[in-house]
mmCIF file of C-alpha atoms and ligand atoms in Angstrom:
data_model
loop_
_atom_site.group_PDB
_atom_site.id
_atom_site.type_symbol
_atom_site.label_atom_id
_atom_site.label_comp_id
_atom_site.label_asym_id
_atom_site.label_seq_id
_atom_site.Cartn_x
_atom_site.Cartn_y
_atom_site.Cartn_z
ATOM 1 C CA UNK A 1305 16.488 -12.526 -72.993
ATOM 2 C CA UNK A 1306 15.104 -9.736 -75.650
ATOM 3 C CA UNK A 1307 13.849 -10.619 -79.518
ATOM 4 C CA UNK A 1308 16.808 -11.625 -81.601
ATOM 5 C CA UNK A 1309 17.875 -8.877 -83.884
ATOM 6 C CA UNK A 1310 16.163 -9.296 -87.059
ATOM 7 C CA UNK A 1311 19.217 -9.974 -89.248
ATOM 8 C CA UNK A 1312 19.917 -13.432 -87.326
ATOM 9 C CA UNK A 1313 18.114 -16.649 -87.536
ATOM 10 C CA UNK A 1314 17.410 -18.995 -84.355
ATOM 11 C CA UNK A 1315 19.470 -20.998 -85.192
ATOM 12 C CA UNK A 1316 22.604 -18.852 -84.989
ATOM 13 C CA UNK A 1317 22.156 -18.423 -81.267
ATOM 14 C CA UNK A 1318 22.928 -21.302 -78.628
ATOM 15 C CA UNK A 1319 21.631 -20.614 -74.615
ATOM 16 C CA UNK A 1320 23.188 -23.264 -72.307
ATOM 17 C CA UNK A 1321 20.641 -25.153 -69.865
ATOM 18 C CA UNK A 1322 19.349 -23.303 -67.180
ATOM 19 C CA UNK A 1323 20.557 -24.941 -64.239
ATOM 20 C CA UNK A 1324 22.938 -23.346 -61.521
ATOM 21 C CA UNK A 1325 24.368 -19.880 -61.650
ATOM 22 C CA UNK A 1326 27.061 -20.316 -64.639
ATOM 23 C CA UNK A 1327 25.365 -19.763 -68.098
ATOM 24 C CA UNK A 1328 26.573 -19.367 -71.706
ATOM 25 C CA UNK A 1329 25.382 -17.995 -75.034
ATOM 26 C CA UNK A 1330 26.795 -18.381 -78.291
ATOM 27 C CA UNK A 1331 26.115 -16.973 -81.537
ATOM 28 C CA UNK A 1332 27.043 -17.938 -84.992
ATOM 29 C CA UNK A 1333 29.259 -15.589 -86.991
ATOM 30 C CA UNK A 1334 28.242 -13.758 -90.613
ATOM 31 C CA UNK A 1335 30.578 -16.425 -92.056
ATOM 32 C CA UNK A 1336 28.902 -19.380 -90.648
ATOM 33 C CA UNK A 1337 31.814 -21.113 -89.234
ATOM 34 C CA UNK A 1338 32.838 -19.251 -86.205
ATOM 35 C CA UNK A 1339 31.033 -19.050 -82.685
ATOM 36 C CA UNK A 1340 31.102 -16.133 -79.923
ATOM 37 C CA UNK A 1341 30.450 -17.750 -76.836
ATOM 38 C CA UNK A 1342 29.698 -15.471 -74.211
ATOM 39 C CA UNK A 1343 30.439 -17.062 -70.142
ATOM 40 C CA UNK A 1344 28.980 -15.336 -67.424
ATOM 41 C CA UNK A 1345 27.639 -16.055 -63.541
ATOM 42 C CA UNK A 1346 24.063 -15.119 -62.534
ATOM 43 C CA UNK A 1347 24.536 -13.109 -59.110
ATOM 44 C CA UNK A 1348 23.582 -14.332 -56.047
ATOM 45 C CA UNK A 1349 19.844 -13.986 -55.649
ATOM 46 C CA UNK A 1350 19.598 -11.214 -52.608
ATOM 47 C CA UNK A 1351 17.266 -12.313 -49.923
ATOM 48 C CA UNK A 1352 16.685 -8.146 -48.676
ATOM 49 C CA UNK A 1353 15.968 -7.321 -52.411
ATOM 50 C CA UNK A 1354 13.029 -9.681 -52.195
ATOM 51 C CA UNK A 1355 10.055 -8.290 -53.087
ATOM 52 C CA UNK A 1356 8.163 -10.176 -50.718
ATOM 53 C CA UNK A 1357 10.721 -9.324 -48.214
ATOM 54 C CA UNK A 1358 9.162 -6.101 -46.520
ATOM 55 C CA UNK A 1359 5.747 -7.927 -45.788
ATOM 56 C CA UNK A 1360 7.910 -10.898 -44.267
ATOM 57 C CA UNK A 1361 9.595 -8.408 -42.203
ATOM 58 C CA UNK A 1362 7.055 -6.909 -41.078
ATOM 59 C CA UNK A 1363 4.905 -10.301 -40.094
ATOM 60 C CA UNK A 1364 8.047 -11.438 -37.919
ATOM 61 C CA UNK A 1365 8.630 -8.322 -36.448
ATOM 62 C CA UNK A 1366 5.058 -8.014 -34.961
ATOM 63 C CA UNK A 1367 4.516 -11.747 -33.997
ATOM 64 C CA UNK A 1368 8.431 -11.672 -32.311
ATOM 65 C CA UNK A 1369 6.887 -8.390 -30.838
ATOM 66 C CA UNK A 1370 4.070 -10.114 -29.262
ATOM 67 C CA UNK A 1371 5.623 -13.262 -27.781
ATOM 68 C CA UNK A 1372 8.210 -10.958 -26.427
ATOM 69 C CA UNK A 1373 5.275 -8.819 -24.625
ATOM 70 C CA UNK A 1374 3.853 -12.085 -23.755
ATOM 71 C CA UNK A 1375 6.926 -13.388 -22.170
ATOM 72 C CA UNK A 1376 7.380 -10.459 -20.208
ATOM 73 C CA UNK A 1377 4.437 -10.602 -18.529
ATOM 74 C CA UNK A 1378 4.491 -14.145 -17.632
ATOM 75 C CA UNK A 1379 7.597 -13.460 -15.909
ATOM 76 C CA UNK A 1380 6.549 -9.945 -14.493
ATOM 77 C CA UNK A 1381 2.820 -11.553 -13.479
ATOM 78 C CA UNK A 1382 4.373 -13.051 -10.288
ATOM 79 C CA UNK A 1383 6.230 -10.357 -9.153
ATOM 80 C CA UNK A 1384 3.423 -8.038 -8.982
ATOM 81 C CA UNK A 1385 1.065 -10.548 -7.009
ATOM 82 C CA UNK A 1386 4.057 -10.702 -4.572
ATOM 83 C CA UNK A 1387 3.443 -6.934 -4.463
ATOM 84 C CA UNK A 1388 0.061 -7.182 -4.017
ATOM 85 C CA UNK A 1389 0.701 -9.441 -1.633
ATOM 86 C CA UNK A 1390 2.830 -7.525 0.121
ATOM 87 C CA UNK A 1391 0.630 -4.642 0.415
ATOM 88 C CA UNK A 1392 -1.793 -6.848 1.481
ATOM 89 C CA UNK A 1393 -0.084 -8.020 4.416
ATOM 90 C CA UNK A 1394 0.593 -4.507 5.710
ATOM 91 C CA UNK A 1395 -3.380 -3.518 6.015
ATOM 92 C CA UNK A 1396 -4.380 -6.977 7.270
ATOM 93 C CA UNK A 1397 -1.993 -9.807 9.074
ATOM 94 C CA UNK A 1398 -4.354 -12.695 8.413
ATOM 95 C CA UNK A 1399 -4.911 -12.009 4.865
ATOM 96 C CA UNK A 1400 -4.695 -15.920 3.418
ATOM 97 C CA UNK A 1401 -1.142 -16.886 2.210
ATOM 98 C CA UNK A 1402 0.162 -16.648 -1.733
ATOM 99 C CA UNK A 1403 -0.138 -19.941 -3.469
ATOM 100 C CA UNK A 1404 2.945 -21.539 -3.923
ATOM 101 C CA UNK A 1405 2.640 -22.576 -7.583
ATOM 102 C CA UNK A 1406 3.845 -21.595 -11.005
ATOM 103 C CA UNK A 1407 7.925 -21.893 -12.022
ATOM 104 C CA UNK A 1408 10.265 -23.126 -9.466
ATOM 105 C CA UNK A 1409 11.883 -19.836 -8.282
ATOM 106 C CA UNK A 1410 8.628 -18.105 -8.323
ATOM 107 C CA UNK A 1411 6.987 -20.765 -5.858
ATOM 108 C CA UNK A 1412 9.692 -20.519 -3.675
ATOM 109 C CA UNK A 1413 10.098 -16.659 -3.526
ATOM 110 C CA UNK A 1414 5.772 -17.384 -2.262
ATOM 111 C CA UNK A 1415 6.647 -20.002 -0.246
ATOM 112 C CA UNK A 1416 9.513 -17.420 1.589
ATOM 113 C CA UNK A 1417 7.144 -14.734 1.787
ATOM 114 C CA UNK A 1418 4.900 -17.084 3.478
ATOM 115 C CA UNK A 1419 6.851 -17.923 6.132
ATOM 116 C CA UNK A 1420 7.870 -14.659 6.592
ATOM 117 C CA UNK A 1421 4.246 -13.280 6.912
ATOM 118 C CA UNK A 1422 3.561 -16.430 9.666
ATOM 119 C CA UNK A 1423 6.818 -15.408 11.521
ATOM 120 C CA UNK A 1424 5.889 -11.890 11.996
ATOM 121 C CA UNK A 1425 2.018 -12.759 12.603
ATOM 122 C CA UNK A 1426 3.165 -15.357 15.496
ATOM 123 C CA UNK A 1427 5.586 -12.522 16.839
ATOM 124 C CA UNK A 1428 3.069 -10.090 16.902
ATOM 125 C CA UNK A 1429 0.543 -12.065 18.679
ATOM 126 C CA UNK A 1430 3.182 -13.318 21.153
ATOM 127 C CA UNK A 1431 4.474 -10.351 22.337
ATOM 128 C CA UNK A 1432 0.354 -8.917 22.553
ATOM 129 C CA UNK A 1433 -0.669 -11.661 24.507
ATOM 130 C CA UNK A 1434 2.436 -11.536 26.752
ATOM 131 C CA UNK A 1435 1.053 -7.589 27.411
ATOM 132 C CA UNK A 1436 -2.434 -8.935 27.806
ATOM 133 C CA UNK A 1437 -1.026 -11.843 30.253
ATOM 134 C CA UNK A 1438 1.088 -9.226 32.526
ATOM 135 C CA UNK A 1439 -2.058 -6.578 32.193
ATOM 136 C CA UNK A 1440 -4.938 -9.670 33.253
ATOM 137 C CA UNK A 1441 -2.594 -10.458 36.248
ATOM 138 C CA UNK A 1442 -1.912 -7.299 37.685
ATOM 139 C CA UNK A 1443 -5.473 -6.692 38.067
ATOM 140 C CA UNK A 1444 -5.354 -9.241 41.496
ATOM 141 C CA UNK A 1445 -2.494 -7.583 43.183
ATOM 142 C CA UNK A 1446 -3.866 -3.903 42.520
ATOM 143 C CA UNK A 1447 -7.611 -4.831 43.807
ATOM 144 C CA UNK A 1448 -5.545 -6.072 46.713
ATOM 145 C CA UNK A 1449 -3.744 -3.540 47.720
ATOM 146 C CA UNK A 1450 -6.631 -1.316 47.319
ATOM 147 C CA UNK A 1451 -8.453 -3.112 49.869
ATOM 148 C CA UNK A 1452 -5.382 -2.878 52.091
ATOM 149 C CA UNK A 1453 -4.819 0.531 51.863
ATOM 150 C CA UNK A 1454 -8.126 1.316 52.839
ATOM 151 C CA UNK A 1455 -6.371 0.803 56.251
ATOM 152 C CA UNK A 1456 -3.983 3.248 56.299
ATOM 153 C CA UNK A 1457 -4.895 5.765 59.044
ATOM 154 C CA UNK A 1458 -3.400 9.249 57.626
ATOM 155 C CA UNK A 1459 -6.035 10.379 55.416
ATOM 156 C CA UNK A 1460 -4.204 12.408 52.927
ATOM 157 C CA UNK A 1461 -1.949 9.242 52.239
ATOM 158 C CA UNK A 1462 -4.152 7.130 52.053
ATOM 159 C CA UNK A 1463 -6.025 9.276 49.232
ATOM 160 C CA UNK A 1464 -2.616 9.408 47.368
ATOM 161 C CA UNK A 1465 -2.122 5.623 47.416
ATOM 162 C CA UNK A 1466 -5.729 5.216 45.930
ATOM 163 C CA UNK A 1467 -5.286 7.446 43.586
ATOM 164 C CA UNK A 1468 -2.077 5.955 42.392
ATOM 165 C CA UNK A 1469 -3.527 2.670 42.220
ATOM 166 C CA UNK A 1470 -6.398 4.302 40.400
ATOM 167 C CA UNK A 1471 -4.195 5.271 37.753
ATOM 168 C CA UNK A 1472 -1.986 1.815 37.802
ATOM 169 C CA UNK A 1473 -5.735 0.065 37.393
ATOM 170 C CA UNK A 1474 -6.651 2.229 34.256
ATOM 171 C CA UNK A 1475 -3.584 1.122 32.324
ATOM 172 C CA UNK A 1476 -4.124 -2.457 32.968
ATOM 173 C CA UNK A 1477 -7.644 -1.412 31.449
ATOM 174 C CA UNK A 1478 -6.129 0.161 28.643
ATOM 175 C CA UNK A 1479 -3.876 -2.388 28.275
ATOM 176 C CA UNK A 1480 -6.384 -5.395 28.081
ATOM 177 C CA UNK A 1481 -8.232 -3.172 25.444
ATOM 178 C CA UNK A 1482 -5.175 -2.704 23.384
ATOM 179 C CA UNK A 1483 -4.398 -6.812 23.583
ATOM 180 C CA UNK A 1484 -8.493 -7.022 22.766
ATOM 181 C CA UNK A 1485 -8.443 -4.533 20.053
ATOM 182 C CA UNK A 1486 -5.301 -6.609 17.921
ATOM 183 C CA UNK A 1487 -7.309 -10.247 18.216
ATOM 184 C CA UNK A 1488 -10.742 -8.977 17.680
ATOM 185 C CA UNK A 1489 -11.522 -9.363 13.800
ATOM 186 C CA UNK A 1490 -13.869 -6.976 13.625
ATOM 187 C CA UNK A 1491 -15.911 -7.524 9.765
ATOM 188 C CA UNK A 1492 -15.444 -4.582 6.794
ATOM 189 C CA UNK A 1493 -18.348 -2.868 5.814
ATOM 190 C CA UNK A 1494 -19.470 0.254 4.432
ATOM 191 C CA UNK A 1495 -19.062 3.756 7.069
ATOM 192 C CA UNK A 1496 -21.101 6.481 6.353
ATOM 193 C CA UNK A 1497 -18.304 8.626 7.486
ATOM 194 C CA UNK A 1498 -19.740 11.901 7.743
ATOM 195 C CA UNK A 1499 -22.537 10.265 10.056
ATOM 196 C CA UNK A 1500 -20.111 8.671 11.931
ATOM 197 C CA UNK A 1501 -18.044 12.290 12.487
ATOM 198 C CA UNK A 1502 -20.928 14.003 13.568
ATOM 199 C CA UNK A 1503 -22.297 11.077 15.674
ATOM 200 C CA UNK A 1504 -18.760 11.359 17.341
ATOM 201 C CA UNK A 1505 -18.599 15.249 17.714
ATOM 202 C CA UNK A 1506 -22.155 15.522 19.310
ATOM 203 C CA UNK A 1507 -20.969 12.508 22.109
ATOM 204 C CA UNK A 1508 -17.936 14.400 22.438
ATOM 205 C CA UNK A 1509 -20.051 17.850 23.113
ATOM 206 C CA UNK A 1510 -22.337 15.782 25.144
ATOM 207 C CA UNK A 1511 -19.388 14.429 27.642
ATOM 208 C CA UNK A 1512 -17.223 17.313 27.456
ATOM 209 C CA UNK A 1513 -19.849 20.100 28.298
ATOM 210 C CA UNK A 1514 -18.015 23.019 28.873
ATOM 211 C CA UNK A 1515 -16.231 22.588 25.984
ATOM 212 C CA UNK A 1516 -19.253 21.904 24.047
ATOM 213 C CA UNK A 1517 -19.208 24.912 21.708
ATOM 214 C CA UNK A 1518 -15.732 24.699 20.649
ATOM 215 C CA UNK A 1519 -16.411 20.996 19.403
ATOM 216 C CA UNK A 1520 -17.751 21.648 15.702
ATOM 217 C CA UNK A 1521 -17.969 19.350 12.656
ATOM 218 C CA UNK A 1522 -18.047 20.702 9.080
ATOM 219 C CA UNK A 1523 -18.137 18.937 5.777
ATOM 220 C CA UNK A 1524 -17.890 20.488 2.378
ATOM 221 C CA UNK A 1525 -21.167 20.633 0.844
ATOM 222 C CA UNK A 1526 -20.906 17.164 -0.319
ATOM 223 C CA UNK A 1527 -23.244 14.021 -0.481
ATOM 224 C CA UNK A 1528 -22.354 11.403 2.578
ATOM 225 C CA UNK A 1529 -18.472 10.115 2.287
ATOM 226 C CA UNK A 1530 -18.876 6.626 2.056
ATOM 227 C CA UNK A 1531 -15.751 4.333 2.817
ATOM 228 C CA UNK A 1532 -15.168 0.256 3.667
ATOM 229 C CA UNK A 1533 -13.621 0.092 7.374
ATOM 230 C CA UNK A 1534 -14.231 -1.952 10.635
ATOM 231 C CA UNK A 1535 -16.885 0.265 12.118
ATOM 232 C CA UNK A 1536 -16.624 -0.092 15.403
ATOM 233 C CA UNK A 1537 -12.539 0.218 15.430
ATOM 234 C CA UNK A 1538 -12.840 3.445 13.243
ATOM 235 C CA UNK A 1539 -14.852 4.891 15.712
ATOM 236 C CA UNK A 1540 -12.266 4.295 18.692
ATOM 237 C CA UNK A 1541 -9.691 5.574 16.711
ATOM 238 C CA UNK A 1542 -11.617 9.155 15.185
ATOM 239 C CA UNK A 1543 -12.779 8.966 19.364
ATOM 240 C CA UNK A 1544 -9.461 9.010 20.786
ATOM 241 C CA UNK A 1545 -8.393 11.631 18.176
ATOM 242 C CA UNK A 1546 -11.008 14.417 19.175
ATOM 243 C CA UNK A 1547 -10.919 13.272 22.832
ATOM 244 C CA UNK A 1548 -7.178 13.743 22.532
ATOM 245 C CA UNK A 1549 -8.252 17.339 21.004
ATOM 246 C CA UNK A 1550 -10.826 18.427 23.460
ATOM 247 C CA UNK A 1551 -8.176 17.251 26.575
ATOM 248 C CA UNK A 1552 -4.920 19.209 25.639
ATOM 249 C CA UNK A 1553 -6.774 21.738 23.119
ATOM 250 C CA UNK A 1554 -9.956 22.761 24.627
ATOM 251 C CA UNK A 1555 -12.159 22.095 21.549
ATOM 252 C CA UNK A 1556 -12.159 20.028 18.160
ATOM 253 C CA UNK A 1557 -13.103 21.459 14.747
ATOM 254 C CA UNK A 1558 -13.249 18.063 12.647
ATOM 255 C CA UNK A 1559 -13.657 18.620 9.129
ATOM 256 C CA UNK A 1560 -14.395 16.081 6.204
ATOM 257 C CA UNK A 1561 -12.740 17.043 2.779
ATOM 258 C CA UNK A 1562 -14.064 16.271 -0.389
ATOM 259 C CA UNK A 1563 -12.615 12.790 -1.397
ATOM 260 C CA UNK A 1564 -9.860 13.202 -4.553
ATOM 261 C CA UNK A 1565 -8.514 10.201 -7.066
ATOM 262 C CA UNK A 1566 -5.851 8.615 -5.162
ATOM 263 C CA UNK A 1567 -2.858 8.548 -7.588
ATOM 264 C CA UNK A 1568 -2.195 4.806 -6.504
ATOM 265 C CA UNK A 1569 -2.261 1.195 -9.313
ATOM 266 C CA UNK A 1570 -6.266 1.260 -8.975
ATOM 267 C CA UNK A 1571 -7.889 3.969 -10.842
ATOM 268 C CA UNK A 1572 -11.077 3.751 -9.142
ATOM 269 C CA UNK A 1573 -9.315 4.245 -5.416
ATOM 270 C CA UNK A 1574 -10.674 7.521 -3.934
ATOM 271 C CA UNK A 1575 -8.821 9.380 -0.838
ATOM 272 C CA UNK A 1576 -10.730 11.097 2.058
ATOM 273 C CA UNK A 1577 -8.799 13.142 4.175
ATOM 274 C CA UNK A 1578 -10.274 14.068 8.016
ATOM 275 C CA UNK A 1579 -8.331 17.203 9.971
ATOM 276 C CA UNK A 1580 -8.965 17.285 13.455
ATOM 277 C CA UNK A 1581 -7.797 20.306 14.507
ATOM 278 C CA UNK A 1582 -7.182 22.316 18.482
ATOM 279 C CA UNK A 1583 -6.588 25.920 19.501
ATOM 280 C CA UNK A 1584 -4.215 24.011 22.016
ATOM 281 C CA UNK A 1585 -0.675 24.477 22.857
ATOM 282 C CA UNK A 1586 0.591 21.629 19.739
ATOM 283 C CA UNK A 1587 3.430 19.687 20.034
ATOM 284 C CA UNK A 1588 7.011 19.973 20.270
ATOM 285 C CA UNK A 1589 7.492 19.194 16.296
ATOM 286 C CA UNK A 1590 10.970 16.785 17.726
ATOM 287 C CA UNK A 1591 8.053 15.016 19.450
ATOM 288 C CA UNK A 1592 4.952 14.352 17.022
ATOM 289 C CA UNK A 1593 6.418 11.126 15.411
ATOM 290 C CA UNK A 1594 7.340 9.443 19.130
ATOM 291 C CA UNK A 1595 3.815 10.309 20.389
ATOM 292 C CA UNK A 1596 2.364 7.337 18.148
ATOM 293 C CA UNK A 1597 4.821 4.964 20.303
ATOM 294 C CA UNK A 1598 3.118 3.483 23.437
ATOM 295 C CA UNK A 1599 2.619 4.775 26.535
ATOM 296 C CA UNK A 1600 4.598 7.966 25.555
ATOM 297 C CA UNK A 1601 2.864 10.937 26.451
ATOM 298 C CA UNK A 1602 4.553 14.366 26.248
ATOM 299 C CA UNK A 1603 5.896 16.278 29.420
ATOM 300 C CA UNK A 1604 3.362 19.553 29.900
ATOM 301 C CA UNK A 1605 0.784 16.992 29.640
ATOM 302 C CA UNK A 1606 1.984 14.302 32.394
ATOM 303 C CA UNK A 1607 2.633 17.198 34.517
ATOM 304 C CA UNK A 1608 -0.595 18.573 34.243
ATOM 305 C CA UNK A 1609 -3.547 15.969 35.373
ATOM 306 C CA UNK A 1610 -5.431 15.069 32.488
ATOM 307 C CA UNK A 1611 -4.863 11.209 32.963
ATOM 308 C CA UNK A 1612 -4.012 9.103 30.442
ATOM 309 C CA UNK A 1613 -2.180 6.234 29.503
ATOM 310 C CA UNK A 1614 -0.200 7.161 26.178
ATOM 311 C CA UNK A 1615 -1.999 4.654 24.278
ATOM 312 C CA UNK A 1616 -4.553 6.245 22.763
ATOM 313 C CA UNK A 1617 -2.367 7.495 19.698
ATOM 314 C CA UNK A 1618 -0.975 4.282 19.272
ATOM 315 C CA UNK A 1619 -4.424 2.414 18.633
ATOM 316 C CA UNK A 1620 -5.544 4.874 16.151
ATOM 317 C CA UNK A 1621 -2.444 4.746 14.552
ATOM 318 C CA UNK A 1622 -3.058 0.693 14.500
ATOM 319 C CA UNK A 1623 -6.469 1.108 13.662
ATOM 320 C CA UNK A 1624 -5.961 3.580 10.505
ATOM 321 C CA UNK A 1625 -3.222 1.503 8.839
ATOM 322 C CA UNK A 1626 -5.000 -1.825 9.269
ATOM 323 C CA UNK A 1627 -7.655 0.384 7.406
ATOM 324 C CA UNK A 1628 -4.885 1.076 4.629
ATOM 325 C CA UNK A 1629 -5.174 4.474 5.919
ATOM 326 C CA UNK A 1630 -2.272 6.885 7.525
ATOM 327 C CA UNK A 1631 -2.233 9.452 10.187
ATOM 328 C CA UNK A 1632 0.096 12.267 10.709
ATOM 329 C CA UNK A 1633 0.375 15.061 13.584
ATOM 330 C CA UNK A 1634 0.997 18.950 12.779
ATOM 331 C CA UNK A 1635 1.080 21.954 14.251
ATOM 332 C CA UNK A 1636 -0.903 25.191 13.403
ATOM 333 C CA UNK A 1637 0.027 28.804 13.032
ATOM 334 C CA UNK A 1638 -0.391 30.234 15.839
ATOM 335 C CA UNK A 1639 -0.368 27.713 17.840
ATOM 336 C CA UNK A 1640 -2.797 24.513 18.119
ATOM 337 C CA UNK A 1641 -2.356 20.420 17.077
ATOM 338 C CA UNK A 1642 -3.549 19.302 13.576
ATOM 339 C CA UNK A 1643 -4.172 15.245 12.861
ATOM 340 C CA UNK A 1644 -4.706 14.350 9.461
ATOM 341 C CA UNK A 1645 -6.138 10.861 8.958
ATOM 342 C CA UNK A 1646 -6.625 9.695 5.498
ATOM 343 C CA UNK A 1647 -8.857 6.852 4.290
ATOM 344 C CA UNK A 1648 -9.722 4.885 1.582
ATOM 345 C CA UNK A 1649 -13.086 5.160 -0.251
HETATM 346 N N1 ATP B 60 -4.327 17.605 20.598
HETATM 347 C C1 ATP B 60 -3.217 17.504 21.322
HETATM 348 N N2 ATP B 60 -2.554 18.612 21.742
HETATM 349 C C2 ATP B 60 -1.420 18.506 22.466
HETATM 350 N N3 ATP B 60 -0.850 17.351 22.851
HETATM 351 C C3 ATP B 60 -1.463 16.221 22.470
HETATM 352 C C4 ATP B 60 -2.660 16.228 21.683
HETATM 353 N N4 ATP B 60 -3.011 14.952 21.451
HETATM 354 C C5 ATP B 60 -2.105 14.178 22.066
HETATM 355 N N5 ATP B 60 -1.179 14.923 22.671
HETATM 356 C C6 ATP B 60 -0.003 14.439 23.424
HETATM 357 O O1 ATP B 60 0.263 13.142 23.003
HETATM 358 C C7 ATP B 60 0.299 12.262 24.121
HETATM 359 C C8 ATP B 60 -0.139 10.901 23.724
HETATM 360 O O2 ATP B 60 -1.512 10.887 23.397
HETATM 361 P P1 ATP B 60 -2.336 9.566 23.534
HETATM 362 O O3 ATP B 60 -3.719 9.821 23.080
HETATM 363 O O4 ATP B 60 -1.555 8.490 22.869
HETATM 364 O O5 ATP B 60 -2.298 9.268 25.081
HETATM 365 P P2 ATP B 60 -3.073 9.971 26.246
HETATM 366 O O6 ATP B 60 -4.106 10.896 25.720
HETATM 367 O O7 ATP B 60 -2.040 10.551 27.144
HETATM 368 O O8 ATP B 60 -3.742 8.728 26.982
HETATM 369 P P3 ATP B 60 -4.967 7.834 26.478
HETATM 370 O O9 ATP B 60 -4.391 6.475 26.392
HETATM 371 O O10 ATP B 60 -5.989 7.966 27.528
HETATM 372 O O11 ATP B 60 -5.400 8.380 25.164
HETATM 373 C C9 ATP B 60 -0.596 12.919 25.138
HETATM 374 O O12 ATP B 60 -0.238 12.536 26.433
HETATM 375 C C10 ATP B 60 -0.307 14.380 24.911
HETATM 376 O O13 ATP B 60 0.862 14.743 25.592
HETATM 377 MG MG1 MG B 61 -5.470 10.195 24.280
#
């Protein structure tokens, strides 16, 4: 309330007590007998006009903001090592199980992905060491009926069934290796890759001499590549790649390109990519993604005699995505077979 006008006295004016909403004044008249009382309601005190208000707002806001974020990644957090876990399980079957702890839905969503990941392990090695089983006992009939047909009189037939049996021995072999390759756990270490490529092309030259000078290696002008693998595994499967190359092709030209950032969740994950590449006649393109399935080989080369099993794709295929790696088949202009196998560094 302002200073009284000048012309009135204190006590002309009454204020009622200030308690609750409803106030009065009243003021005394010139002639000194009659009041003016004035009635009124104080309005309701509004919380938004608060001039503290803004600050509040702003202090919930960002602390509702962070328990949200918080929240969010409590329940996300699980879902992502399921991911990881996941992933995990494609590159390696007897990576350790998830723990099965945390909230109720999430331990059993682990505790399913568990027994998922033992079901398909104890498939796989079933159905391996069934191969391995019928491969390993094969082996005794075949050396028998090599011995026997050592007796068979007409030369030229008795060539043919040797050979034959020659051939049915070398899958068994190839066989037992595959079964050997899938239980052997083979440690991770560092590759010097490009040592390893050239390593590989100069054995190939060295076996394959007349096709020696069509087997070449070039790497950008780069420092060594560098890259965490099972050494002796990645070898087989680059081997059987530029073997594969040399036998329907005539020649390899490997070449190591320069690693680039691989666009995946971790930052620091580098990609290497390895092109093995043949003059040859390629591949029907309806037939490059069947030629990674065992034992399949294509027609112009099982008519022609360059031996073989059909394996040999397979394992390398194996072999590069237990790495985390992939593989793919191509064909070149003219005409010729490209393999691009890409690593992780
Ligand atoms: N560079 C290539 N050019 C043309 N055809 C190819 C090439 N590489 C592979 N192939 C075809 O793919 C088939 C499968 O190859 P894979 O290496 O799996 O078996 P393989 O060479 O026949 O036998 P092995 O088990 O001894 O390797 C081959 O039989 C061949 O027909
Ligand atoms: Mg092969």
């Amino acid at each position: 309330m302002g200073p009284l006008p000048p012309s009135m006295r204190p006590e002309q004016v009454l204020i009622s007590p200030t308690s609750g909403r409803k106030r009065a004044v009243a003021f005394l008249l010139p002639d000194e007998r009659r009041w003016v009382t004035i009635h009124y309601i104080l309005p309701q005190p509004s919380l938004f006009r608060s001039p503290t208000f803004p600050i509040a707002f702003l202090i919930m806001t960002f602390t509702g903001g962070l328990l949200i974020l918080w929240g969010v990644r409590r329940l996300i957090a699980p879902v992502s090592t399921l991911a990881a876990a996941a992933e995990e399980l494609g590159r390696n079957m007897n990576a350790p199980p998830m723990p099965e702890d945390g909230p109720r839905e999430v331990a059993r969503a682990a505790h399913a992905f568990n027994t998922m990941a033992h079901r398909i392990r104890r498939y796989l090695m079933d159905r391996t060491l069934m191969l391995t089983a019928i491969g390993h006992d094969l082996r005794t009939p075949i050396t028998r009926l090599k011995l026997r047909a050592e007796f068979i009189e007409d030369d030229e037939m008795r060539a043919k069934m040797l050979n034959d049996l020659d051939e049915l021995e070398a899958m068994v072999a190839a066989t037992l290796a595959f079964g050997r390759d899938a239980s052997q756990r083979e440690p991770m270490g560092q590759v010097n890759l490009t040592a390893m490529l050239q390593t590989i092309a100069d054995e190939a030259a060295e076996t394959h001499i007349d096709a020696a000078d069509r087997i070449v290696f070039v790497s950008e002008n780069m420092p060594d590549v560098l890259v965490r693998a099972r050494p002796m595994a990645l070898k087989r499967a680059l081997n059987n790649l530029v073997t594969n190359a040399v036998k329907y092709g005539g020649g390899a030209r490997i070449t190591l390109l320069h690693p680039i950032k691989g666009n995946g969740e971790d930052a620091e994950e580098y990609k290497v990519t390895i092109l093995i590449e043949d003059d040859g006649p390629g591949l029907p393109t309806e037939d490059l993604e069947r030629m990674f399935d065992p034992f399949v080989r294509a027609e112009q080369s099982r008519n022609r005699e360059t031996g073989g099993t059909g394996l040999g794709l397979s394992i390398s295929r194996n072999i590069i995505w237990g790495l985390g790696g992939d593989i793919r088949l191509g064909n070149r202009q003219p005409h010729g077979l490209r393999v691009t196998v890409t690593l992780v560094c």
